[in-house]
Amino acid sequence: MVSPLLAKAAREGREIVNVTPARAGWHYVGFRALRLKAGEVETLLTGADELCIVVLTGTVQVAVDGQRFEHLGQRNSVFDDLPPAAVFVPREQTVCITAERDAEVALCTAPADDQPRQARLIDSAGMRRSVRGAGSNTRYVCDILPHDDPGAAHLLVVEVITPAGHSSSYPPHKHDQETPPTETQLEETYYHRLNPPQGFAFQRVYTDDRSLDEACAVEDHDVVMVPRGYHPVVAPHGYDLYYLNVMAGPNRFWVFKNDPAHEWMLANPPLPFKK
């Protein structure tokens, strides 16, 4: 039985996956991923939402009510050592995305606010890239639209590469209580890609009282929805894992709480096994 938190991808066709707030049973995060062949066009209205367009692979142009952003995207794979191209679009805008070559595009949405905002190119060169963790907990992070970027109302977007045999979002952490500065409430989606693509990874979503405890085997292009609880990820030997995170909640601030049962390893990393 497929977990209710797992949105399986369409292996062929234009729309890869579509997670709406109604489907997820929450209030803030929406996520779609599209395959666009060269010359194909996707037109949409942002309505009451703000939108972050992330060019995962390929090259596109984006037109937003008179503004045009051309030649966006250099990557042939999400595993290329390059940041993505991205565009932020505020509410009540008409958006036209045209593929200049075959492309994969993520559409990340959350409710907008009443502040006047402009469509803007998010500078790839200015995206903060960092290494997180150590040993088999090492992963590589690119902040696309982080919480310290003041140009959005609710939306946060980040991508992570976890090498084969490594863990990620680990030690397990959660952000489901609005108790700043110790923790904030944020819904979250994980859009997973595998290299090679026939691979798989594992993600667990669980709460302290285990009223929610789901383990998902994820394949290429699948989405895991995290409404609450801890949500660690493991990439098996032989398969590198990429994921794109979209987060949003009542306030645009990311503060998480580690699972106390596993937090010890931050101060005392496990030693290598000795025969």
PDB file of C-alpha atoms in Angstrom:
ATOM      1  CA  MET A   1       0.000   0.000   0.000  1.00  0.00           C
ATOM      2  CA  VAL A   2       1.324   3.427  -0.957  1.00  0.00           C
ATOM      3  CA  SER A   3       1.721   5.824   1.968  1.00  0.00           C
ATOM      4  CA  PRO A   4      -0.809   8.692   2.022  1.00  0.00           C
ATOM      5  CA  LEU A   5       2.207  11.005   2.313  1.00  0.00           C
ATOM      6  CA  LEU A   6       3.708   9.787  -0.987  1.00  0.00           C
ATOM      7  CA  ALA A   7       2.721  11.370  -4.314  1.00  0.00           C
ATOM      8  CA  LYS A   8       3.888   9.008  -7.038  1.00  0.00           C
ATOM      9  CA  ALA A   9       5.224  10.566 -10.233  1.00  0.00           C
ATOM     10  CA  ALA A  10       3.950  10.057 -13.749  1.00  0.00           C
ATOM     11  CA  ARG A  11       6.784   8.355 -15.620  1.00  0.00           C
ATOM     12  CA  GLU A  12       5.783   9.928 -18.927  1.00  0.00           C
ATOM     13  CA  GLY A  13       3.924  13.009 -20.087  1.00  0.00           C
ATOM     14  CA  ARG A  14       3.952  16.713 -19.388  1.00  0.00           C
ATOM     15  CA  GLU A  15       2.840  16.789 -15.743  1.00  0.00           C
ATOM     16  CA  ILE A  16       5.158  14.800 -13.490  1.00  0.00           C
ATOM     17  CA  VAL A  17       3.434  15.407 -10.158  1.00  0.00           C
ATOM     18  CA  ASN A  18       0.995  17.893  -8.642  1.00  0.00           C
ATOM     19  CA  VAL A  19       0.525  18.402  -4.900  1.00  0.00           C
ATOM     20  CA  THR A  20      -2.140  20.951  -3.992  1.00  0.00           C
ATOM     21  CA  PRO A  21      -2.978  22.046  -0.444  1.00  0.00           C
ATOM     22  CA  ALA A  22      -6.301  20.214  -0.812  1.00  0.00           C
ATOM     23  CA  ARG A  23      -4.546  16.986  -1.771  1.00  0.00           C
ATOM     24  CA  ALA A  24      -2.044  17.297   1.074  1.00  0.00           C
ATOM     25  CA  GLY A  25      -4.703  18.283   3.623  1.00  0.00           C
ATOM     26  CA  TRP A  26      -2.905  21.446   4.686  1.00  0.00           C
ATOM     27  CA  HIS A  27      -3.006  25.208   4.114  1.00  0.00           C
ATOM     28  CA  TYR A  28       0.180  26.584   2.563  1.00  0.00           C
ATOM     29  CA  VAL A  29       2.432  24.568   0.238  1.00  0.00           C
ATOM     30  CA  GLY A  30       1.680  23.749  -3.391  1.00  0.00           C
ATOM     31  CA  PHE A  31       4.091  21.960  -5.732  1.00  0.00           C
ATOM     32  CA  ARG A  32       4.060  20.922  -9.391  1.00  0.00           C
ATOM     33  CA  ALA A  33       6.794  19.540 -11.626  1.00  0.00           C
ATOM     34  CA  LEU A  34       6.552  19.667 -15.416  1.00  0.00           C
ATOM     35  CA  ARG A  35       8.409  18.261 -18.391  1.00  0.00           C
ATOM     36  CA  LEU A  36       8.455  20.731 -21.271  1.00  0.00           C
ATOM     37  CA  LYS A  37       9.786  19.819 -24.680  1.00  0.00           C
ATOM     38  CA  ALA A  38      11.587  22.511 -26.677  1.00  0.00           C
ATOM     39  CA  GLY A  39       9.028  25.043 -27.863  1.00  0.00           C
ATOM     40  CA  GLU A  40       6.290  23.981 -25.454  1.00  0.00           C
ATOM     41  CA  VAL A  41       4.578  26.655 -23.380  1.00  0.00           C
ATOM     42  CA  GLU A  42       2.993  26.595 -19.916  1.00  0.00           C
ATOM     43  CA  THR A  43       0.715  29.526 -19.065  1.00  0.00           C
ATOM     44  CA  LEU A  44      -0.696  30.055 -15.592  1.00  0.00           C
ATOM     45  CA  LEU A  45      -2.179  32.651 -13.269  1.00  0.00           C
ATOM     46  CA  THR A  46      -0.752  33.084  -9.792  1.00  0.00           C
ATOM     47  CA  GLY A  47      -4.083  34.228  -8.325  1.00  0.00           C
ATOM     48  CA  ALA A  48      -3.825  34.620  -4.544  1.00  0.00           C
ATOM     49  CA  ASP A  49      -0.490  32.767  -4.406  1.00  0.00           C
ATOM     50  CA  GLU A  50       3.140  33.709  -4.781  1.00  0.00           C
ATOM     51  CA  LEU A  51       5.240  31.480  -7.025  1.00  0.00           C
ATOM     52  CA  CYS A  52       8.864  30.421  -7.277  1.00  0.00           C
ATOM     53  CA  ILE A  53       9.757  28.896 -10.644  1.00  0.00           C
ATOM     54  CA  VAL A  54      12.839  26.674 -10.410  1.00  0.00           C
ATOM     55  CA  VAL A  55      14.462  25.507 -13.651  1.00  0.00           C
ATOM     56  CA  LEU A  56      15.654  22.072 -12.618  1.00  0.00           C
ATOM     57  CA  THR A  57      17.120  21.139 -16.014  1.00  0.00           C
ATOM     58  CA  GLY A  58      17.146  22.567 -19.503  1.00  0.00           C
ATOM     59  CA  THR A  59      16.592  26.187 -20.514  1.00  0.00           C
ATOM     60  CA  VAL A  60      13.441  28.321 -20.538  1.00  0.00           C
ATOM     61  CA  GLN A  61      12.247  31.868 -20.859  1.00  0.00           C
ATOM     62  CA  VAL A  62       9.699  33.311 -18.455  1.00  0.00           C
ATOM     63  CA  ALA A  63       7.345  36.177 -19.270  1.00  0.00           C
ATOM     64  CA  VAL A  64       5.455  37.872 -16.429  1.00  0.00           C
ATOM     65  CA  ASP A  65       3.015  40.645 -17.411  1.00  0.00           C
ATOM     66  CA  GLY A  66       5.448  42.486 -19.676  1.00  0.00           C
ATOM     67  CA  GLN A  67       8.717  41.414 -18.073  1.00  0.00           C
ATOM     68  CA  ARG A  68      10.768  38.791 -19.865  1.00  0.00           C
ATOM     69  CA  PHE A  69      13.553  36.649 -18.421  1.00  0.00           C
ATOM     70  CA  GLU A  70      15.403  34.737 -21.143  1.00  0.00           C
ATOM     71  CA  HIS A  71      17.889  31.862 -21.362  1.00  0.00           C
ATOM     72  CA  LEU A  72      17.257  30.619 -17.828  1.00  0.00           C
ATOM     73  CA  GLY A  73      18.944  27.365 -16.863  1.00  0.00           C
ATOM     74  CA  GLN A  74      22.252  25.738 -17.680  1.00  0.00           C
ATOM     75  CA  ARG A  75      21.943  22.309 -16.106  1.00  0.00           C
ATOM     76  CA  ASN A  76      21.502  19.061 -17.977  1.00  0.00           C
ATOM     77  CA  SER A  77      20.986  17.227 -14.677  1.00  0.00           C
ATOM     78  CA  VAL A  78      19.997  18.302 -11.171  1.00  0.00           C
ATOM     79  CA  PHE A  79      23.241  16.606 -10.110  1.00  0.00           C
ATOM     80  CA  ASP A  80      25.378  19.072 -12.090  1.00  0.00           C
ATOM     81  CA  ASP A  81      27.571  21.203  -9.839  1.00  0.00           C
ATOM     82  CA  LEU A  82      25.635  24.370 -10.649  1.00  0.00           C
ATOM     83  CA  PRO A  83      22.889  26.335  -8.876  1.00  0.00           C
ATOM     84  CA  PRO A  84      19.511  26.426 -10.610  1.00  0.00           C
ATOM     85  CA  ALA A  85      17.851  29.349 -12.338  1.00  0.00           C
ATOM     86  CA  ALA A  86      14.796  30.669 -10.496  1.00  0.00           C
ATOM     87  CA  VAL A  87      12.189  33.421 -10.792  1.00  0.00           C
ATOM     88  CA  PHE A  88       9.930  34.794  -8.056  1.00  0.00           C
ATOM     89  CA  VAL A  89       6.439  35.888  -9.123  1.00  0.00           C
ATOM     90  CA  PRO A  90       3.950  37.712  -6.845  1.00  0.00           C
ATOM     91  CA  ARG A  91       0.178  37.292  -6.716  1.00  0.00           C
ATOM     92  CA  GLU A  92      -2.274  38.150  -9.504  1.00  0.00           C
ATOM     93  CA  GLN A  93       0.216  37.728 -12.342  1.00  0.00           C
ATOM     94  CA  THR A  94       0.011  35.973 -15.693  1.00  0.00           C
ATOM     95  CA  VAL A  95       3.044  33.756 -16.267  1.00  0.00           C
ATOM     96  CA  CYS A  96       4.200  32.205 -19.537  1.00  0.00           C
ATOM     97  CA  ILE A  97       7.036  29.655 -19.440  1.00  0.00           C
ATOM     98  CA  THR A  98       8.517  28.661 -22.819  1.00  0.00           C
ATOM     99  CA  ALA A  99      11.082  25.884 -23.139  1.00  0.00           C
ATOM    100  CA  GLU A 100      14.055  26.975 -25.235  1.00  0.00           C
ATOM    101  CA  ARG A 101      15.258  23.371 -25.022  1.00  0.00           C
ATOM    102  CA  ASP A 102      13.825  20.335 -23.244  1.00  0.00           C
ATOM    103  CA  ALA A 103      13.352  21.336 -19.622  1.00  0.00           C
ATOM    104  CA  GLU A 104      12.098  20.179 -16.241  1.00  0.00           C
ATOM    105  CA  VAL A 105      10.498  22.954 -14.218  1.00  0.00           C
ATOM    106  CA  ALA A 106       9.263  23.111 -10.620  1.00  0.00           C
ATOM    107  CA  LEU A 107       6.390  25.403  -9.653  1.00  0.00           C
ATOM    108  CA  CYS A 108       6.478  26.147  -5.912  1.00  0.00           C
ATOM    109  CA  THR A 109       3.561  28.081  -4.403  1.00  0.00           C
ATOM    110  CA  ALA A 110       2.266  29.452  -1.118  1.00  0.00           C
ATOM    111  CA  PRO A 111      -0.306  32.095  -0.160  1.00  0.00           C
ATOM    112  CA  ALA A 112       0.796  35.661  -0.866  1.00  0.00           C
ATOM    113  CA  ASP A 113       0.303  38.693   1.358  1.00  0.00           C
ATOM    114  CA  ASP A 114      -0.908  42.211   0.574  1.00  0.00           C
ATOM    115  CA  GLN A 115       2.560  43.738   0.306  1.00  0.00           C
ATOM    116  CA  PRO A 116       3.481  45.096  -3.154  1.00  0.00           C
ATOM    117  CA  ARG A 117       6.082  42.804  -4.695  1.00  0.00           C
ATOM    118  CA  GLN A 118       7.744  42.589  -8.094  1.00  0.00           C
ATOM    119  CA  ALA A 119       8.536  39.626 -10.297  1.00  0.00           C
ATOM    120  CA  ARG A 120      12.287  39.150 -10.136  1.00  0.00           C
ATOM    121  CA  LEU A 121      15.083  36.903 -11.254  1.00  0.00           C
ATOM    122  CA  ILE A 122      16.711  35.200  -8.267  1.00  0.00           C
ATOM    123  CA  ASP A 123      20.423  35.569  -8.917  1.00  0.00           C
ATOM    124  CA  SER A 124      21.964  32.098  -9.262  1.00  0.00           C
ATOM    125  CA  ALA A 125      25.430  33.428  -8.487  1.00  0.00           C
ATOM    126  CA  GLY A 126      24.143  34.837  -5.213  1.00  0.00           C
ATOM    127  CA  MET A 127      22.490  31.647  -3.987  1.00  0.00           C
ATOM    128  CA  ARG A 128      24.095  30.440  -0.781  1.00  0.00           C
ATOM    129  CA  ARG A 129      25.700  27.027  -1.240  1.00  0.00           C
ATOM    130  CA  SER A 130      26.985  25.107   1.757  1.00  0.00           C
ATOM    131  CA  VAL A 131      28.093  21.730   3.054  1.00  0.00           C
ATOM    132  CA  ARG A 132      26.073  20.377   5.957  1.00  0.00           C
ATOM    133  CA  GLY A 133      26.924  17.479   8.262  1.00  0.00           C
ATOM    134  CA  ALA A 134      30.023  15.277   8.335  1.00  0.00           C
ATOM    135  CA  GLY A 135      31.052  11.762   7.368  1.00  0.00           C
ATOM    136  CA  SER A 136      28.119   9.726   6.059  1.00  0.00           C
ATOM    137  CA  ASN A 137      25.818  12.566   7.111  1.00  0.00           C
ATOM    138  CA  THR A 138      27.389  15.027   4.636  1.00  0.00           C
ATOM    139  CA  ARG A 139      25.082  16.707   2.126  1.00  0.00           C
ATOM    140  CA  TYR A 140      25.282  19.712  -0.196  1.00  0.00           C
ATOM    141  CA  VAL A 141      22.755  22.531   0.115  1.00  0.00           C
ATOM    142  CA  CYS A 142      21.726  25.384  -2.189  1.00  0.00           C
ATOM    143  CA  ASP A 143      19.390  28.029  -0.720  1.00  0.00           C
ATOM    144  CA  ILE A 144      17.180  29.268  -3.541  1.00  0.00           C
ATOM    145  CA  LEU A 145      14.658  31.321  -1.558  1.00  0.00           C
ATOM    146  CA  PRO A 146      15.723  31.211   2.111  1.00  0.00           C
ATOM    147  CA  HIS A 147      13.931  32.782   5.060  1.00  0.00           C
ATOM    148  CA  ASP A 148      16.429  35.667   5.229  1.00  0.00           C
ATOM    149  CA  ASP A 149      15.459  36.773   1.704  1.00  0.00           C
ATOM    150  CA  PRO A 150      12.806  39.433   2.451  1.00  0.00           C
ATOM    151  CA  GLY A 151      11.218  39.269  -0.997  1.00  0.00           C
ATOM    152  CA  ALA A 152       8.488  36.692  -0.296  1.00  0.00           C
ATOM    153  CA  ALA A 153       5.541  36.374   2.080  1.00  0.00           C
ATOM    154  CA  HIS A 154       5.518  32.685   3.054  1.00  0.00           C
ATOM    155  CA  LEU A 155       7.560  30.668   0.560  1.00  0.00           C
ATOM    156  CA  LEU A 156      10.932  29.023   1.250  1.00  0.00           C
ATOM    157  CA  VAL A 157      12.763  26.903  -1.358  1.00  0.00           C
ATOM    158  CA  VAL A 158      16.012  24.930  -1.037  1.00  0.00           C
ATOM    159  CA  GLU A 159      17.676  22.039  -2.849  1.00  0.00           C
ATOM    160  CA  VAL A 160      19.935  19.357  -1.394  1.00  0.00           C
ATOM    161  CA  ILE A 161      22.176  16.636  -2.830  1.00  0.00           C
ATOM    162  CA  THR A 162      22.815  13.643  -0.590  1.00  0.00           C
ATOM    163  CA  PRO A 163      25.593  11.321  -1.798  1.00  0.00           C
ATOM    164  CA  ALA A 164      24.989   7.588  -2.067  1.00  0.00           C
ATOM    165  CA  GLY A 165      25.164   5.843   1.290  1.00  0.00           C
ATOM    166  CA  HIS A 166      24.501   9.057   3.224  1.00  0.00           C
ATOM    167  CA  SER A 167      21.642  10.297   5.384  1.00  0.00           C
ATOM    168  CA  SER A 168      19.977  13.700   5.161  1.00  0.00           C
ATOM    169  CA  SER A 169      17.566  15.813   7.204  1.00  0.00           C
ATOM    170  CA  TYR A 170      19.434  14.016   9.974  1.00  0.00           C
ATOM    171  CA  PRO A 171      19.506  13.792  12.939  1.00  0.00           C
ATOM    172  CA  PRO A 172      15.748  13.748  12.458  1.00  0.00           C
ATOM    173  CA  HIS A 173      14.236  17.189  12.936  1.00  0.00           C
ATOM    174  CA  LYS A 174      10.780  18.719  12.859  1.00  0.00           C
ATOM    175  CA  HIS A 175       9.166  22.146  12.486  1.00  0.00           C
ATOM    176  CA  ASP A 176       5.492  21.724  13.319  1.00  0.00           C
ATOM    177  CA  GLN A 177       4.985  23.977  16.368  1.00  0.00           C
ATOM    178  CA  GLU A 178       4.803  27.777  16.194  1.00  0.00           C
ATOM    179  CA  THR A 179       6.991  28.414  19.254  1.00  0.00           C
ATOM    180  CA  PRO A 180       9.753  30.753  18.046  1.00  0.00           C
ATOM    181  CA  PRO A 181      12.617  31.106  18.651  1.00  0.00           C
ATOM    182  CA  THR A 182      12.862  27.350  19.375  1.00  0.00           C
ATOM    183  CA  GLU A 183      10.661  26.007  16.557  1.00  0.00           C
ATOM    184  CA  THR A 184       8.383  27.241  13.774  1.00  0.00           C
ATOM    185  CA  GLN A 185       5.458  25.654  11.962  1.00  0.00           C
ATOM    186  CA  LEU A 186       6.216  24.858   8.330  1.00  0.00           C
ATOM    187  CA  GLU A 187       4.603  22.403   5.942  1.00  0.00           C
ATOM    188  CA  GLU A 188       7.090  20.819   3.545  1.00  0.00           C
ATOM    189  CA  THR A 189       7.365  18.838   0.328  1.00  0.00           C
ATOM    190  CA  TYR A 190      10.355  16.796  -0.828  1.00  0.00           C
ATOM    191  CA  TYR A 191      10.705  16.343  -4.594  1.00  0.00           C
ATOM    192  CA  HIS A 192      13.124  13.464  -5.066  1.00  0.00           C
ATOM    193  CA  ARG A 193      15.477  12.667  -7.953  1.00  0.00           C
ATOM    194  CA  LEU A 194      17.841   9.690  -8.121  1.00  0.00           C
ATOM    195  CA  ASN A 195      21.119   9.126  -9.946  1.00  0.00           C
ATOM    196  CA  PRO A 196      21.084   6.665 -11.685  1.00  0.00           C
ATOM    197  CA  PRO A 197      17.325   7.172 -12.140  1.00  0.00           C
ATOM    198  CA  GLN A 198      16.324   3.535 -11.539  1.00  0.00           C
ATOM    199  CA  GLY A 199      17.340   3.933  -7.896  1.00  0.00           C
ATOM    200  CA  PHE A 200      15.310   4.473  -4.767  1.00  0.00           C
ATOM    201  CA  ALA A 201      15.652   6.098  -1.341  1.00  0.00           C
ATOM    202  CA  PHE A 202      13.825   5.958   1.968  1.00  0.00           C
ATOM    203  CA  GLN A 203      12.098   8.666   3.965  1.00  0.00           C
ATOM    204  CA  ARG A 204      10.375   8.303   7.326  1.00  0.00           C
ATOM    205  CA  VAL A 205       7.862  10.816   8.726  1.00  0.00           C
ATOM    206  CA  TYR A 206       6.994  10.337  12.408  1.00  0.00           C
ATOM    207  CA  THR A 207       5.864  12.193  15.520  1.00  0.00           C
ATOM    208  CA  ASP A 208       6.984  11.797  19.125  1.00  0.00           C
ATOM    209  CA  ASP A 209       3.829   9.891  20.050  1.00  0.00           C
ATOM    210  CA  ARG A 210       3.875   7.879  16.791  1.00  0.00           C
ATOM    211  CA  SER A 211       0.343   8.995  15.930  1.00  0.00           C
ATOM    212  CA  LEU A 212       2.004   9.618  12.558  1.00  0.00           C
ATOM    213  CA  ASP A 213       4.655   7.103  11.521  1.00  0.00           C
ATOM    214  CA  GLU A 214       5.037   6.512   7.785  1.00  0.00           C
ATOM    215  CA  ALA A 215       7.996   5.012   5.934  1.00  0.00           C
ATOM    216  CA  CYS A 216       8.153   5.769   2.203  1.00  0.00           C
ATOM    217  CA  ALA A 217      10.241   4.103  -0.494  1.00  0.00           C
ATOM    218  CA  VAL A 218      10.723   6.947  -2.974  1.00  0.00           C
ATOM    219  CA  GLU A 219      11.631   6.642  -6.644  1.00  0.00           C
ATOM    220  CA  ASP A 220      12.744   9.180  -9.213  1.00  0.00           C
ATOM    221  CA  HIS A 221      10.398  12.240  -9.341  1.00  0.00           C
ATOM    222  CA  ASP A 222       8.248  11.178  -6.353  1.00  0.00           C
ATOM    223  CA  VAL A 223       7.105  13.716  -3.741  1.00  0.00           C
ATOM    224  CA  VAL A 224       6.868  13.142   0.008  1.00  0.00           C
ATOM    225  CA  MET A 225       4.505  15.429   1.922  1.00  0.00           C
ATOM    226  CA  VAL A 226       5.525  16.361   5.472  1.00  0.00           C
ATOM    227  CA  PRO A 227       2.561  17.867   7.341  1.00  0.00           C
ATOM    228  CA  ARG A 228       4.245  17.466  10.747  1.00  0.00           C
ATOM    229  CA  GLY A 229       6.815  15.355  12.543  1.00  0.00           C
ATOM    230  CA  TYR A 230      10.428  14.344  11.995  1.00  0.00           C
ATOM    231  CA  HIS A 231      11.390  13.446   8.414  1.00  0.00           C
ATOM    232  CA  PRO A 232      14.861  11.900   7.866  1.00  0.00           C
ATOM    233  CA  VAL A 233      16.021  10.588   4.484  1.00  0.00           C
ATOM    234  CA  VAL A 234      18.512   7.845   3.567  1.00  0.00           C
ATOM    235  CA  ALA A 235      20.185   7.313   0.179  1.00  0.00           C
ATOM    236  CA  PRO A 236      21.239   3.663  -0.357  1.00  0.00           C
ATOM    237  CA  HIS A 237      24.646   2.619  -1.640  1.00  0.00           C
ATOM    238  CA  GLY A 238      25.034   3.304  -5.359  1.00  0.00           C
ATOM    239  CA  TYR A 239      22.378   6.011  -5.737  1.00  0.00           C
ATOM    240  CA  ASP A 240      22.894   9.730  -5.205  1.00  0.00           C
ATOM    241  CA  LEU A 241      19.792  11.576  -4.049  1.00  0.00           C
ATOM    242  CA  TYR A 242      18.624  15.088  -4.940  1.00  0.00           C
ATOM    243  CA  TYR A 243      15.613  16.734  -3.404  1.00  0.00           C
ATOM    244  CA  LEU A 244      13.921  20.095  -3.778  1.00  0.00           C
ATOM    245  CA  ASN A 245      12.241  21.309  -0.584  1.00  0.00           C
ATOM    246  CA  VAL A 246       9.319  23.718  -0.538  1.00  0.00           C
ATOM    247  CA  MET A 247       8.261  25.038   2.873  1.00  0.00           C
ATOM    248  CA  ALA A 248       5.635  27.504   4.047  1.00  0.00           C
ATOM    249  CA  GLY A 249       3.697  28.264   7.198  1.00  0.00           C
ATOM    250  CA  PRO A 250       2.035  31.071   9.135  1.00  0.00           C
ATOM    251  CA  ASN A 251       5.359  32.896   9.466  1.00  0.00           C
ATOM    252  CA  ARG A 252       8.312  32.837   7.088  1.00  0.00           C
ATOM    253  CA  PHE A 253      10.997  31.651   9.473  1.00  0.00           C
ATOM    254  CA  TRP A 254      12.756  28.256   9.564  1.00  0.00           C
ATOM    255  CA  VAL A 255      13.670  27.002  13.030  1.00  0.00           C
ATOM    256  CA  PHE A 256      13.636  23.279  13.738  1.00  0.00           C
ATOM    257  CA  LYS A 257      13.808  20.924  16.702  1.00  0.00           C
ATOM    258  CA  ASN A 258      15.921  17.766  16.613  1.00  0.00           C
ATOM    259  CA  ASP A 259      14.548  14.462  17.887  1.00  0.00           C
ATOM    260  CA  PRO A 260      16.015  14.314  21.414  1.00  0.00           C
ATOM    261  CA  ALA A 261      16.565  10.568  21.080  1.00  0.00           C
ATOM    262  CA  HIS A 262      19.093  11.131  18.290  1.00  0.00           C
ATOM    263  CA  GLU A 263      20.534  14.561  19.046  1.00  0.00           C
ATOM    264  CA  TRP A 264      23.472  13.017  20.923  1.00  0.00           C
ATOM    265  CA  MET A 265      25.312  12.354  17.684  1.00  0.00           C
ATOM    266  CA  LEU A 266      25.817  16.072  17.033  1.00  0.00           C
ATOM    267  CA  ALA A 267      28.158  16.241  20.028  1.00  0.00           C
ATOM    268  CA  ASN A 268      29.484  12.676  19.759  1.00  0.00           C
ATOM    269  CA  PRO A 269      29.595  11.492  16.135  1.00  0.00           C
ATOM    270  CA  PRO A 270      29.504   7.700  15.768  1.00  0.00           C
ATOM    271  CA  LEU A 271      32.937   6.106  15.478  1.00  0.00           C
ATOM    272  CA  PRO A 272      33.828   3.950  12.439  1.00  0.00           C
ATOM    273  CA  PHE A 273      33.149   0.254  12.911  1.00  0.00           C
ATOM    274  CA  LYS A 274      36.242  -1.797  13.792  1.00  0.00           C
ATOM    275  CA  LYS A 275      36.513  -5.528  13.323  1.00  0.00           C
TER     276      LYS A 275
END
